[in-house]
Protein backbone atom coordinates (compact mmCIF):
# COMPACT_ATOMS: atom_id res chain seq x y z
CA UNK A 1 0.00 0.00 0.00
CA UNK A 2 1.32 3.43 -0.98
CA UNK A 3 0.45 5.96 1.71
CA UNK A 4 -0.72 9.47 0.84
CA UNK A 5 -2.24 12.37 2.76
CA UNK A 6 -5.67 11.12 1.62
CA UNK A 7 -5.38 7.51 2.84
CA UNK A 8 -2.93 7.84 5.73
CA UNK A 9 -5.66 7.62 8.39
CA UNK A 10 -7.81 5.07 6.54
CA UNK A 11 -8.83 1.74 8.03
CA UNK A 12 -6.85 -0.06 5.33
CA UNK A 13 -3.70 1.83 6.32
CA UNK A 14 -4.26 1.24 10.04
CA UNK A 15 -4.64 -2.50 9.47
CA UNK A 16 -1.57 -2.78 7.26
CA UNK A 17 0.70 -0.50 9.31
CA UNK A 18 1.44 0.08 12.97
CA UNK A 19 1.64 3.71 14.08
CA UNK A 20 2.72 5.38 17.30
CA UNK A 21 -0.86 6.30 18.23
CA UNK A 22 -2.03 2.74 17.53
CA UNK A 23 0.82 1.33 19.61
CA UNK A 24 -0.15 3.60 22.51
CA UNK A 25 -3.78 2.45 22.22
CA UNK A 26 -2.62 -1.13 22.75
CA UNK A 27 0.17 -0.58 25.25
CA UNK A 28 -0.62 2.75 26.90
CA UNK A 29 1.78 5.24 28.45
CA UNK A 30 2.30 6.46 31.99
CA UNK A 31 -0.49 8.96 31.37
CA UNK A 32 -2.74 6.89 29.11
CA UNK A 33 -4.47 3.69 30.20
CA UNK A 34 -3.86 0.77 27.80
CA UNK A 35 -6.87 -1.14 26.49
CA UNK A 36 -6.42 -3.79 23.83
CA UNK A 37 -10.18 -4.11 23.44
CA UNK A 38 -10.55 -0.39 22.64
CA UNK A 39 -7.56 -0.54 20.28
CA UNK A 40 -9.24 -3.32 18.31
CA UNK A 41 -12.63 -1.59 18.34
CA UNK A 42 -10.97 1.54 16.92
CA UNK A 43 -9.18 -0.56 14.31
CA UNK A 44 -12.50 -2.08 13.21
CA UNK A 45 -14.12 1.40 13.23
CA UNK A 46 -16.63 0.35 15.87
CA UNK A 47 -15.38 2.98 18.31
CA UNK A 48 -14.21 6.56 17.86
CA UNK A 49 -12.78 8.74 20.60
CA UNK A 50 -14.67 12.01 21.03
CA UNK A 51 -12.80 15.11 19.90
CA UNK A 52 -11.92 17.08 23.01
CA UNK A 53 -11.49 20.84 22.89
CA UNK A 54 -7.83 20.41 23.90
CA UNK A 55 -7.26 18.09 20.94
CA UNK A 56 -9.06 20.44 18.57
CA UNK A 57 -6.98 23.43 19.69
CA UNK A 58 -3.83 21.43 18.95
CA UNK A 59 -5.22 20.43 15.56
CA UNK A 60 -6.06 24.07 14.81
CA UNK A 61 -2.45 25.12 15.36
CA UNK A 62 -1.15 22.06 13.47
CA UNK A 63 -3.34 22.81 10.46
CA UNK A 64 -2.14 26.41 10.36
CA UNK A 65 1.49 25.37 10.03
CA UNK A 66 0.53 22.66 7.54
CA UNK A 67 -1.15 25.30 5.42
CA UNK A 68 -4.57 23.61 5.69
CA UNK A 69 -6.32 25.89 8.21
CA UNK A 70 -9.03 26.99 5.77
CA UNK A 71 -9.93 23.35 5.08
CA UNK A 72 -9.85 22.59 8.82
CA UNK A 73 -12.27 25.45 9.53
CA UNK A 74 -14.58 24.30 6.75
CA UNK A 75 -14.66 20.75 8.12
CA UNK A 76 -15.25 21.89 11.72
CA UNK A 77 -18.01 24.52 11.82
CA UNK A 78 -18.31 24.06 15.59
CA UNK A 79 -15.16 26.18 15.94
CA UNK A 80 -17.41 29.20 15.46
CA UNK A 81 -20.11 30.93 17.45
CA UNK A 82 -23.47 31.75 15.89
CA UNK A 83 -22.25 35.19 14.86
CA UNK A 84 -19.38 33.62 12.89
CA UNK A 85 -16.65 34.61 15.34
CA UNK A 86 -14.19 32.04 16.64
CA UNK A 87 -14.97 30.53 20.02
CA UNK A 88 -12.69 31.58 22.89
CA UNK A 89 -10.53 28.42 22.81
CA UNK A 90 -9.65 29.00 19.17
CA UNK A 91 -8.99 32.68 19.73
CA UNK A 92 -6.43 31.31 22.19
CA UNK A 93 -5.07 29.07 19.42
CA UNK A 94 -4.60 32.16 17.26
CA UNK A 95 -2.58 33.72 20.10
CA UNK A 96 -0.39 30.61 20.21
CA UNK A 97 0.25 30.90 16.46
CA UNK A 98 1.05 34.60 16.76
CA UNK A 99 3.49 33.93 19.61
CA UNK A 100 5.25 31.15 17.70
CA UNK A 101 5.64 33.31 14.61
CA UNK A 102 7.27 36.08 16.65
CA UNK A 103 10.15 33.77 17.61
CA UNK A 104 12.74 33.23 14.85
CA UNK A 105 14.38 30.29 16.64
CA UNK A 106 11.09 28.41 17.01
CA UNK A 107 10.22 29.16 13.39
CA UNK A 108 13.58 27.78 12.30
CA UNK A 109 12.52 24.40 13.65
CA UNK A 110 9.13 24.73 11.98
CA UNK A 111 10.66 25.59 8.60
CA UNK A 112 11.10 22.00 7.42
CA UNK A 113 8.99 20.04 4.96
CA UNK A 114 5.52 19.58 6.46
CA UNK A 115 3.64 16.32 7.10
CA UNK A 116 6.27 14.04 5.58
CA UNK A 117 5.06 10.45 5.34
CA UNK A 118 7.56 7.59 5.66
CA UNK A 119 7.19 3.85 6.19
CA UNK A 120 9.51 1.14 7.45
CA UNK A 121 9.68 -2.24 9.18
CA UNK A 122 10.35 -2.69 12.85
CA UNK A 123 9.79 -5.52 15.35
CA UNK A 124 7.94 -7.78 12.95
CA UNK A 125 5.56 -5.31 11.35
CA UNK A 126 5.34 -2.32 9.01
CA UNK A 127 5.15 1.17 10.53
CA UNK A 128 3.95 4.52 9.23
CA UNK A 129 4.95 7.97 10.45
CA UNK A 130 3.95 11.53 9.57
CA UNK A 131 6.46 14.22 10.52
CA UNK A 132 5.27 17.73 11.36
CA UNK A 133 8.51 19.44 10.28
CA UNK A 134 11.27 17.44 8.58
CA UNK A 135 14.54 19.27 8.16
CA UNK A 136 16.36 16.96 5.78
CA UNK A 137 19.71 15.72 7.14
CA UNK A 138 19.23 18.00 10.19
CA UNK A 139 16.32 17.18 12.48
CA UNK A 140 12.89 15.64 13.08
CA UNK A 141 10.48 18.08 14.72
CA UNK A 142 7.03 17.45 16.21
CA UNK A 143 4.74 20.33 17.18
CA UNK A 144 2.88 19.93 20.47
CA UNK A 145 0.32 22.31 21.95
CA UNK A 146 -0.46 21.57 25.59
CA UNK A 147 -1.59 22.96 28.91
CA UNK A 148 1.89 23.12 30.45
CA UNK A 149 5.44 22.39 29.37
CA UNK A 150 6.98 22.39 32.84
CA UNK A 151 4.32 20.74 35.03
CA UNK A 152 5.43 17.33 36.32
CA UNK A 153 3.08 14.36 36.64
CA UNK A 154 3.22 11.87 39.52
CA UNK A 155 3.50 8.18 38.57
CA UNK A 156 3.28 5.45 41.21
CA UNK A 157 6.53 3.53 41.79
CA UNK A 158 8.42 6.00 39.58
CA UNK A 159 7.89 9.51 40.93
CA UNK A 160 7.49 12.75 39.01
CA UNK A 161 7.77 12.61 35.22
CA UNK A 162 8.05 15.28 32.54
CA UNK A 163 5.24 15.54 29.98
CA UNK A 164 7.41 13.92 27.28
CA UNK A 165 7.64 10.54 28.99
CA UNK A 166 4.25 10.81 30.70
CA UNK A 167 2.42 11.00 27.38
CA UNK A 168 4.81 8.73 25.47
CA UNK A 169 6.32 11.35 23.18
CA UNK A 170 9.67 9.61 23.70
CA UNK A 171 8.07 6.58 22.02
CA UNK A 172 7.09 8.78 19.09
CA UNK A 173 10.61 10.18 18.84
CA UNK A 174 12.18 6.72 18.95
CA UNK A 175 9.98 5.33 16.17
CA UNK A 176 10.32 8.43 14.01
CA UNK A 177 14.09 8.46 14.37
CA UNK A 178 14.41 4.79 13.41
CA UNK A 179 12.03 4.99 10.42
CA UNK A 180 13.83 8.08 9.12
CA UNK A 181 17.14 6.21 9.52
CA UNK A 182 15.76 3.29 7.51
CA UNK A 183 14.70 5.67 4.72
CA UNK A 184 17.73 7.96 4.63
CA UNK A 185 20.58 6.15 6.37
CA UNK A 186 20.89 9.06 8.82
CA UNK A 187 20.05 9.08 12.54
CA UNK A 188 18.64 12.54 13.15
CA UNK A 189 17.92 14.24 16.48
CA UNK A 190 14.28 14.47 17.59
CA UNK A 191 12.86 17.74 18.90
CA UNK A 192 9.51 18.75 20.30
CA UNK A 193 8.43 22.27 19.41
CA UNK A 194 6.22 22.88 22.42
CA UNK A 195 3.71 25.68 23.00
CA UNK A 196 1.14 26.17 25.75
CA UNK A 197 -2.42 27.41 25.43
CA UNK A 198 -3.25 30.65 27.24
CA UNK A 199 -5.34 30.23 30.39
CA UNK A 200 -6.83 32.52 33.02
CA UNK A 201 -3.74 32.03 35.20
CA UNK A 202 -1.15 31.89 32.40
CA UNK A 203 -2.21 34.43 29.83
CA UNK A 204 0.91 34.34 27.68
CA UNK A 205 1.71 31.15 25.74
CA UNK A 206 4.98 29.48 26.74
CA UNK A 207 7.18 28.22 23.90
CA UNK A 208 10.20 25.90 24.05
CA UNK A 209 12.27 23.71 21.75
CA UNK A 210 12.93 20.43 23.58
CA UNK A 211 15.63 18.00 22.52
CA UNK A 212 14.57 14.48 23.47
CA UNK A 213 18.04 12.99 23.78
CA UNK A 214 18.99 9.63 22.32
CA UNK A 215 19.31 7.85 25.68
CA UNK A 216 15.57 8.38 26.30
CA UNK A 217 14.75 7.34 22.74
CA UNK A 218 16.78 4.12 23.09
CA UNK A 219 14.97 3.26 26.32
CA UNK A 220 11.59 3.89 24.67
CA UNK A 221 12.51 1.76 21.64
CA UNK A 222 13.42 -1.14 23.94
CA UNK A 223 10.01 -0.85 25.59
CA UNK A 224 8.28 -0.92 22.21
CA UNK A 225 10.21 -4.04 21.24
CA UNK A 226 9.16 -5.84 24.42
CA UNK A 227 5.47 -5.08 23.83
CA UNK A 228 5.22 -5.79 20.11
CA UNK A 229 4.90 -9.63 20.14
CA UNK A 230 1.73 -9.45 22.25
CA UNK A 231 0.31 -6.52 20.25
CA UNK A 232 0.82 -8.31 16.92
CA UNK A 233 -0.89 -11.47 18.23
CA UNK A 234 -3.90 -9.41 19.32
CA UNK A 235 -4.01 -7.31 16.14
CA UNK A 236 -3.90 -10.41 13.93
CA UNK A 237 -6.75 -12.05 15.85
CA UNK A 238 -4.54 -14.83 17.19
CA UNK A 239 -5.16 -13.70 20.80
CA UNK A 240 -8.26 -12.18 22.38
CA UNK A 241 -7.75 -8.56 23.48
CA UNK A 242 -7.73 -7.74 27.17
CA UNK A 243 -10.23 -5.20 28.44
CA UNK A 244 -9.25 -2.50 30.91
CA UNK A 245 -12.89 -2.25 32.15
CA UNK A 246 -12.25 1.40 33.04
CA UNK A 247 -12.56 3.30 29.74
CA UNK A 248 -15.66 4.55 27.92
CA UNK A 249 -15.42 1.85 25.26
CA UNK A 250 -15.36 -0.94 27.85
CA UNK A 251 -18.22 0.65 29.79
CA UNK A 252 -20.35 0.88 26.66
CA UNK A 253 -19.71 -2.74 25.68
CA UNK A 254 -19.98 -4.24 29.18
CA UNK A 255 -22.43 -7.12 29.62
CA UNK A 256 -22.84 -8.21 33.24
CA UNK A 257 -22.81 -11.92 34.00
CA UNK A 258 -21.64 -12.16 37.62
CA UNK A 259 -20.91 -9.96 40.63
CA UNK A 260 -17.41 -8.72 41.36
CA UNK A 261 -15.71 -8.91 44.76
CA UNK A 262 -15.28 -5.89 46.96
CA UNK A 263 -11.52 -6.48 46.66
CA UNK A 264 -11.78 -5.86 42.90
CA UNK A 265 -12.68 -2.24 43.61
CA UNK A 266 -9.17 -1.50 44.92
CA UNK A 267 -7.18 -3.92 42.78
CA UNK A 268 -5.54 -1.11 40.81
CA UNK A 269 -4.57 1.02 43.83
CSV table of N, CA and C in Angstrom, one decimal, residues 110-244:
chain,number,residue,atom,x,y,z
A,110,UNK,N,10.4,25.0,12.7
A,110,UNK,CA,9.1,24.7,12.0
A,110,UNK,C,9.3,25.0,10.5
A,111,UNK,N,10.5,25.2,10.0
A,111,UNK,CA,10.7,25.6,8.6
A,111,UNK,C,10.9,24.4,7.7
A,112,UNK,N,10.9,23.2,8.2
A,112,UNK,CA,11.1,22.0,7.4
A,112,UNK,C,9.9,21.6,6.5
A,113,UNK,N,10.1,20.6,5.8
A,113,UNK,CA,9.0,20.0,5.0
A,113,UNK,C,7.9,19.5,5.9
A,114,UNK,N,6.6,19.9,5.6
A,114,UNK,CA,5.5,19.6,6.5
A,114,UNK,C,4.9,18.2,6.1
A,115,UNK,N,4.4,17.5,7.2
A,115,UNK,CA,3.6,16.3,7.1
A,115,UNK,C,4.3,15.3,6.2
A,116,UNK,N,5.5,15.0,6.4
A,116,UNK,CA,6.3,14.0,5.6
A,116,UNK,C,5.9,12.6,6.0
A,117,UNK,N,5.4,11.8,5.1
A,117,UNK,CA,5.1,10.4,5.3
A,117,UNK,C,6.2,9.5,5.0
A,118,UNK,N,6.6,8.6,5.9
A,118,UNK,CA,7.6,7.6,5.7
A,118,UNK,C,7.0,6.3,6.2
A,119,UNK,N,7.5,5.2,5.7
A,119,UNK,CA,7.2,3.8,6.2
A,119,UNK,C,8.5,3.0,6.4
A,120,UNK,N,8.4,2.0,7.2
A,120,UNK,CA,9.5,1.1,7.5
A,120,UNK,C,9.0,-0.1,8.1
A,121,UNK,N,10.0,-1.0,8.5
A,121,UNK,CA,9.7,-2.2,9.2
A,121,UNK,C,10.4,-2.3,10.5
A,122,UNK,N,9.7,-2.7,11.5
A,122,UNK,CA,10.4,-2.7,12.9
A,122,UNK,C,9.6,-3.7,13.8
A,123,UNK,N,10.3,-4.6,14.4
A,123,UNK,CA,9.8,-5.5,15.4
A,123,UNK,C,8.7,-6.4,14.8
A,124,UNK,N,8.9,-6.8,13.5
A,124,UNK,CA,7.9,-7.8,13.0
A,124,UNK,C,6.7,-7.2,12.3
A,125,UNK,N,6.7,-5.9,12.0
A,125,UNK,CA,5.6,-5.3,11.3
A,125,UNK,C,6.0,-4.0,10.6
A,126,UNK,N,5.1,-3.6,9.7
A,126,UNK,CA,5.3,-2.3,9.0
A,126,UNK,C,4.8,-1.2,9.8
A,127,UNK,N,5.5,0.0,9.8
A,127,UNK,CA,5.2,1.2,10.5
A,127,UNK,C,5.0,2.3,9.6
A,128,UNK,N,4.1,3.3,10.0
A,128,UNK,CA,4.0,4.5,9.2
A,128,UNK,C,4.2,5.7,10.2
A,129,UNK,N,4.8,6.8,9.7
A,129,UNK,CA,4.9,8.0,10.5
A,129,UNK,C,4.6,9.2,9.6
A,130,UNK,N,4.3,10.3,10.3
A,130,UNK,CA,3.9,11.5,9.6
A,130,UNK,C,4.6,12.6,10.4
A,131,UNK,N,5.6,13.3,9.8
A,131,UNK,CA,6.5,14.2,10.5
A,131,UNK,C,5.9,15.6,10.3
A,132,UNK,N,5.8,16.4,11.4
A,132,UNK,CA,5.3,17.7,11.4
A,132,UNK,C,6.2,18.6,10.6
A,133,UNK,N,7.5,18.6,10.9
A,133,UNK,CA,8.5,19.4,10.3
A,133,UNK,C,9.8,18.6,10.1
A,134,UNK,N,10.1,18.3,8.9
A,134,UNK,CA,11.3,17.4,8.6
A,134,UNK,C,12.3,18.3,7.9
A,135,UNK,N,13.4,18.5,8.7
A,135,UNK,CA,14.5,19.3,8.2
A,135,UNK,C,15.6,18.2,7.7
A,136,UNK,N,15.6,18.0,6.4
A,136,UNK,CA,16.4,17.0,5.8
A,136,UNK,C,17.8,17.0,6.2
A,137,UNK,N,18.3,15.9,6.7
A,137,UNK,CA,19.7,15.7,7.1
A,137,UNK,C,20.0,16.5,8.4
A,138,UNK,N,19.0,17.2,9.0
A,138,UNK,CA,19.2,18.0,10.2
A,138,UNK,C,18.4,17.5,11.4
A,139,UNK,N,17.1,17.5,11.3
A,139,UNK,CA,16.3,17.2,12.5
A,139,UNK,C,14.9,16.7,12.1
A,140,UNK,N,14.3,16.0,13.1
A,140,UNK,CA,12.9,15.6,13.1
A,140,UNK,C,12.2,16.5,14.2
A,141,UNK,N,11.1,17.2,13.8
A,141,UNK,CA,10.5,18.1,14.7
A,141,UNK,C,9.0,17.8,14.8
A,142,UNK,N,8.5,17.7,16.0
A,142,UNK,CA,7.0,17.4,16.2
A,142,UNK,C,6.5,18.6,17.0
A,143,UNK,N,5.4,19.2,16.5
A,143,UNK,CA,4.7,20.3,17.2
A,143,UNK,C,3.7,19.8,18.2
A,144,UNK,N,3.8,20.3,19.4
A,144,UNK,CA,2.9,19.9,20.5
A,144,UNK,C,2.3,21.2,21.1
A,145,UNK,N,1.0,21.2,21.2
A,145,UNK,CA,0.3,22.3,22.0
A,145,UNK,C,-0.3,21.7,23.2
A,146,UNK,N,0.0,22.2,24.4
A,146,UNK,CA,-0.5,21.6,25.6
A,146,UNK,C,-0.8,22.6,26.7
A,147,UNK,N,-1.2,22.1,27.8
A,147,UNK,CA,-1.6,23.0,28.9
A,147,UNK,C,-0.3,23.5,29.6
A,148,UNK,N,0.7,22.7,29.8
A,148,UNK,CA,1.9,23.1,30.5
A,148,UNK,C,3.1,22.3,29.9
A,149,UNK,N,4.2,23.0,29.8
A,149,UNK,CA,5.4,22.4,29.4
A,149,UNK,C,6.2,21.9,30.6
A,150,UNK,N,6.1,22.6,31.7
A,150,UNK,CA,7.0,22.4,32.8
A,150,UNK,C,6.3,21.6,34.0
A,151,UNK,N,5.0,21.5,33.9
A,151,UNK,CA,4.3,20.7,35.0
A,151,UNK,C,4.7,19.3,35.0
A,152,UNK,N,5.1,18.7,36.2
A,152,UNK,CA,5.4,17.3,36.3
A,152,UNK,C,4.2,16.5,36.7
A,153,UNK,N,4.2,15.3,36.3
A,153,UNK,CA,3.1,14.4,36.6
A,153,UNK,C,3.6,13.2,37.5
A,154,UNK,N,2.8,12.9,38.6
A,154,UNK,CA,3.2,11.9,39.5
A,154,UNK,C,2.8,10.5,39.0
A,155,UNK,N,3.8,9.6,39.0
A,155,UNK,CA,3.5,8.2,38.6
A,155,UNK,C,3.9,7.2,39.7
A,156,UNK,N,3.0,6.4,40.1
A,156,UNK,CA,3.3,5.5,41.2
A,156,UNK,C,4.5,4.6,40.9
A,157,UNK,N,5.3,4.4,41.9
A,157,UNK,CA,6.5,3.5,41.8
A,157,UNK,C,7.6,4.2,41.0
A,158,UNK,N,7.4,5.3,40.4
A,158,UNK,CA,8.4,6.0,39.6
A,158,UNK,C,8.7,7.4,40.1
A,159,UNK,N,7.7,8.1,40.5
A,159,UNK,CA,7.9,9.5,40.9
A,159,UNK,C,7.4,10.5,39.9
A,160,UNK,N,7.9,11.7,39.9
A,160,UNK,CA,7.5,12.7,39.0
A,160,UNK,C,8.1,12.6,37.6
A,161,UNK,N,7.3,12.7,36.6
A,161,UNK,CA,7.8,12.6,35.2
A,161,UNK,C,7.4,13.9,34.4
A,162,UNK,N,8.3,14.2,33.5
A,162,UNK,CA,8.0,15.3,32.5
A,162,UNK,C,7.0,14.9,31.6
A,163,UNK,N,6.4,15.8,30.9
A,163,UNK,CA,5.2,15.5,30.0
A,163,UNK,C,5.7,14.6,28.8
A,164,UNK,N,6.9,14.7,28.4
A,164,UNK,CA,7.4,13.9,27.3
A,164,UNK,C,7.2,12.4,27.5
A,165,UNK,N,7.7,12.0,28.7
A,165,UNK,CA,7.6,10.5,29.0
A,165,UNK,C,6.3,10.2,29.5
A,166,UNK,N,5.6,11.1,30.2
A,166,UNK,CA,4.3,10.8,30.7
A,166,UNK,C,3.3,10.5,29.6
A,167,UNK,N,3.3,11.2,28.5
A,167,UNK,CA,2.4,11.0,27.4
A,167,UNK,C,3.0,10.2,26.3
A,168,UNK,N,4.2,9.6,26.5
A,168,UNK,CA,4.8,8.7,25.5
A,168,UNK,C,5.4,9.4,24.2
A,169,UNK,N,5.7,10.7,24.3
A,169,UNK,CA,6.3,11.3,23.2
A,169,UNK,C,7.7,10.9,22.9
A,170,UNK,N,8.4,10.3,23.9
A,170,UNK,CA,9.7,9.6,23.7
A,170,UNK,C,9.5,8.4,22.8
A,171,UNK,N,8.4,7.7,22.9
A,171,UNK,CA,8.1,6.6,22.0
A,171,UNK,C,8.0,7.1,20.6
A,172,UNK,N,7.2,8.2,20.4
A,172,UNK,CA,7.1,8.8,19.1
A,172,UNK,C,8.5,9.1,18.5
A,173,UNK,N,9.3,9.8,19.3
A,173,UNK,CA,10.6,10.2,18.8
A,173,UNK,C,11.5,9.0,18.4
A,174,UNK,N,11.4,7.9,19.2
A,174,UNK,CA,12.2,6.7,19.0
A,174,UNK,C,11.8,6.1,17.6
A,175,UNK,N,10.5,5.9,17.4
A,175,UNK,CA,10.0,5.3,16.2
A,175,UNK,C,10.3,6.2,15.0
A,176,UNK,N,10.0,7.5,15.1
A,176,UNK,CA,10.3,8.4,14.0
A,176,UNK,C,11.8,8.4,13.6
A,177,UNK,N,12.7,8.4,14.6
A,177,UNK,CA,14.1,8.5,14.4
A,177,UNK,C,14.5,7.2,13.6
A,178,UNK,N,14.0,6.0,14.0
A,178,UNK,CA,14.4,4.8,13.4
A,178,UNK,C,13.9,4.7,12.0
A,179,UNK,N,12.6,5.1,11.8
A,179,UNK,CA,12.0,5.0,10.4
A,179,UNK,C,12.7,6.0,9.5
A,180,UNK,N,13.1,7.1,9.9
A,180,UNK,CA,13.8,8.1,9.1
A,180,UNK,C,15.2,7.5,8.8
A,181,UNK,N,15.8,6.8,9.8
A,181,UNK,CA,17.1,6.2,9.5
A,181,UNK,C,17.0,5.1,8.5
A,182,UNK,N,16.0,4.3,8.5
A,182,UNK,CA,15.8,3.3,7.5
A,182,UNK,C,15.6,3.9,6.1
A,183,UNK,N,15.0,5.0,6.0
A,183,UNK,CA,14.7,5.7,4.7
A,183,UNK,C,15.9,6.5,4.2
A,184,UNK,N,16.7,7.0,5.1
A,184,UNK,CA,17.7,8.0,4.6
A,184,UNK,C,19.1,7.5,5.0
A,185,UNK,N,19.3,6.6,5.9
A,185,UNK,CA,20.6,6.1,6.4
A,185,UNK,C,21.2,7.1,7.4
A,186,UNK,N,20.4,8.1,7.9
A,186,UNK,CA,20.9,9.1,8.8
A,186,UNK,C,20.0,9.1,10.1
A,187,UNK,N,20.7,9.0,11.2
A,187,UNK,CA,20.1,9.1,12.5
A,187,UNK,C,20.0,10.5,13.0
A,188,UNK,N,18.8,11.1,12.9
A,188,UNK,CA,18.6,12.5,13.2
A,188,UNK,C,18.1,12.8,14.6
A,189,UNK,N,18.5,13.9,15.2
A,189,UNK,CA,17.9,14.2,16.5
A,189,UNK,C,16.4,14.5,16.4
A,190,UNK,N,15.7,14.3,17.5
A,190,UNK,CA,14.3,14.5,17.6
A,190,UNK,C,14.0,15.6,18.6
A,191,UNK,N,13.2,16.6,18.1
A,191,UNK,CA,12.9,17.7,18.9
A,191,UNK,C,11.3,17.9,19.0
A,192,UNK,N,10.9,18.3,20.1
A,192,UNK,CA,9.5,18.8,20.3
A,192,UNK,C,9.5,20.3,20.3
A,193,UNK,N,8.7,20.8,19.4
A,193,UNK,CA,8.4,22.3,19.4
A,193,UNK,C,7.2,22.5,20.2
A,194,UNK,N,7.3,22.8,21.5
A,194,UNK,CA,6.2,22.9,22.4
A,194,UNK,C,5.7,24.3,22.6
A,195,UNK,N,4.4,24.4,22.7
A,195,UNK,CA,3.7,25.7,23.0
A,195,UNK,C,2.5,25.4,23.9
A,196,UNK,N,2.3,26.3,24.8
A,196,UNK,CA,1.1,26.2,25.7
A,196,UNK,C,0.0,27.1,25.4
A,197,UNK,N,-1.2,26.6,25.7
A,197,UNK,CA,-2.4,27.4,25.4
A,197,UNK,C,-2.6,28.5,26.5
A,198,UNK,N,-3.0,29.7,26.2
A,198,UNK,CA,-3.2,30.7,27.2
A,198,UNK,C,-4.4,30.2,28.1
A,199,UNK,N,-4.3,30.5,29.4
A,199,UNK,CA,-5.3,30.2,30.4
A,199,UNK,C,-5.6,31.5,31.2
A,200,UNK,N,-6.5,31.4,32.2
A,200,UNK,CA,-6.8,32.5,33.0
A,200,UNK,C,-5.7,32.8,34.0
A,201,UNK,N,-4.9,31.8,34.3
A,201,UNK,CA,-3.7,32.0,35.2
A,201,UNK,C,-2.4,32.2,34.5
A,202,UNK,N,-2.4,31.8,33.2
A,202,UNK,CA,-1.1,31.9,32.4
A,202,UNK,C,-1.6,32.5,31.1
A,203,UNK,N,-1.6,33.8,31.0
A,203,UNK,CA,-2.2,34.4,29.8
A,203,UNK,C,-1.3,34.4,28.6
A,204,UNK,N,0.0,34.4,28.8
A,204,UNK,CA,0.9,34.3,27.7
A,204,UNK,C,1.3,32.9,27.4
A,205,UNK,N,1.2,32.5,26.1
A,205,UNK,CA,1.7,31.1,25.7
A,205,UNK,C,3.2,31.0,26.0
A,206,UNK,N,3.6,29.8,26.5
A,206,UNK,CA,5.0,29.5,26.7
A,206,UNK,C,5.4,28.7,25.5
A,207,UNK,N,6.6,29.0,25.1
A,207,UNK,CA,7.2,28.2,23.9
A,207,UNK,C,8.6,27.7,24.2
A,208,UNK,N,8.9,26.5,23.8
A,208,UNK,CA,10.2,25.9,24.1
A,208,UNK,C,10.5,24.9,22.9
A,209,UNK,N,11.8,24.8,22.6
A,209,UNK,CA,12.3,23.7,21.7
A,209,UNK,C,13.0,22.7,22.7
A,210,UNK,N,12.5,21.5,22.6
A,210,UNK,CA,12.9,20.4,23.6
A,210,UNK,C,13.6,19.3,22.8
A,211,UNK,N,14.9,19.1,23.1
A,211,UNK,CA,15.6,18.0,22.5
A,211,UNK,C,15.4,16.8,23.4
A,212,UNK,N,14.8,15.8,22.8
A,212,UNK,CA,14.6,14.5,23.5
A,212,UNK,C,15.8,13.6,23.1
A,213,UNK,N,16.7,13.6,24.1
A,213,UNK,CA,18.0,13.0,23.8
A,213,UNK,C,18.0,11.5,23.5
A,214,UNK,N,19.0,11.0,22.8
A,214,UNK,CA,19.0,9.6,22.3
A,214,UNK,C,18.9,8.6,23.4
A,215,UNK,N,19.4,8.9,24.6
A,215,UNK,CA,19.3,7.9,25.7
A,215,UNK,C,17.9,7.6,26.0
A,216,UNK,N,17.0,8.6,26.0
A,216,UNK,CA,15.6,8.4,26.3
A,216,UNK,C,14.9,7.7,25.1
A,217,UNK,N,15.3,8.0,23.9
A,217,UNK,CA,14.7,7.3,22.7
A,217,UNK,C,15.1,5.9,22.7
A,218,UNK,N,16.3,5.5,23.1
A,218,UNK,CA,16.8,4.1,23.1
A,218,UNK,C,16.0,3.3,24.1
A,219,UNK,N,15.8,3.9,25.3
A,219,UNK,CA,15.0,3.3,26.3
A,219,UNK,C,13.5,3.0,25.8
A,220,UNK,N,13.0,4.0,25.2
A,220,UNK,CA,11.6,3.9,24.7
A,220,UNK,C,11.5,2.8,23.6
A,221,UNK,N,12.5,2.8,22.7
A,221,UNK,CA,12.5,1.8,21.6
A,221,UNK,C,12.6,0.3,22.2
A,222,UNK,N,13.4,0.2,23.3
A,222,UNK,CA,13.4,-1.1,23.9
A,222,UNK,C,12.1,-1.5,24.5
A,223,UNK,N,11.3,-0.6,25.1
A,223,UNK,CA,10.0,-0.9,25.6
A,223,UNK,C,9.0,-1.3,24.5
A,224,UNK,N,9.1,-0.6,23.3
A,224,UNK,CA,8.3,-0.9,22.2
A,224,UNK,C,8.6,-2.4,21.8
A,225,UNK,N,9.8,-2.7,21.7
A,225,UNK,CA,10.2,-4.0,21.2
A,225,UNK,C,9.6,-5.1,22.2
A,226,UNK,N,9.7,-4.9,23.5
A,226,UNK,CA,9.2,-5.8,24.4
A,226,UNK,C,7.6,-6.0,24.3
A,227,UNK,N,6.9,-5.0,23.9
A,227,UNK,CA,5.5,-5.1,23.8
A,227,UNK,C,4.9,-5.6,22.5
A,228,UNK,N,5.7,-5.5,21.4
A,228,UNK,CA,5.2,-5.8,20.1
A,228,UNK,C,4.7,-7.2,19.9
A,229,UNK,N,5.4,-8.3,20.4
A,229,UNK,CA,4.9,-9.6,20.1
A,229,UNK,C,3.5,-9.8,20.6
A,230,UNK,N,3.1,-9.3,21.8
A,230,UNK,CA,1.7,-9.4,22.2
A,230,UNK,C,0.8,-8.6,21.4
A,231,UNK,N,1.2,-7.4,21.1
A,231,UNK,CA,0.3,-6.5,20.3
A,231,UNK,C,0.0,-7.2,18.9
A,232,UNK,N,1.0,-7.7,18.2
A,232,UNK,CA,0.8,-8.3,16.9
A,232,UNK,C,-0.1,-9.5,17.0
A,233,UNK,N,0.0,-10.3,18.1
A,233,UNK,CA,-0.9,-11.5,18.2
A,233,UNK,C,-2.3,-11.0,18.4
A,234,UNK,N,-2.5,-9.9,19.1
A,234,UNK,CA,-3.9,-9.4,19.3
A,234,UNK,C,-4.4,-8.8,18.0
A,235,UNK,N,-3.6,-8.0,17.4
A,235,UNK,CA,-4.0,-7.3,16.1
A,235,UNK,C,-4.4,-8.3,15.0
A,236,UNK,N,-3.6,-9.4,15.0
A,236,UNK,CA,-3.9,-10.4,13.9
A,236,UNK,C,-5.1,-11.3,14.2
A,237,UNK,N,-5.6,-11.2,15.5
A,237,UNK,CA,-6.8,-12.1,15.8
A,237,UNK,C,-6.3,-13.4,16.5
A,238,UNK,N,-5.0,-13.6,16.6
A,238,UNK,CA,-4.5,-14.8,17.2
A,238,UNK,C,-4.9,-14.9,18.7
A,239,UNK,N,-4.9,-13.8,19.4
A,239,UNK,CA,-5.2,-13.7,20.8
A,239,UNK,C,-6.3,-12.7,21.1
A,240,UNK,N,-7.2,-13.1,22.0
A,240,UNK,CA,-8.3,-12.2,22.4
A,240,UNK,C,-7.7,-10.9,23.1
A,241,UNK,N,-8.2,-9.8,22.8
A,241,UNK,CA,-7.8,-8.6,23.5
A,241,UNK,C,-8.2,-8.5,24.9
A,242,UNK,N,-7.4,-8.0,25.8
A,242,UNK,CA,-7.7,-7.7,27.2
A,242,UNK,C,-8.5,-6.5,27.2
A,243,UNK,N,-9.4,-6.4,28.2
A,243,UNK,CA,-10.2,-5.2,28.4
A,243,UNK,C,-9.7,-4.5,29.7
A,244,UNK,N,-9.7,-3.2,29.7
A,244,UNK,CA,-9.3,-2.5,30.9
A,244,UNK,C,-10.4,-2.4,31.9
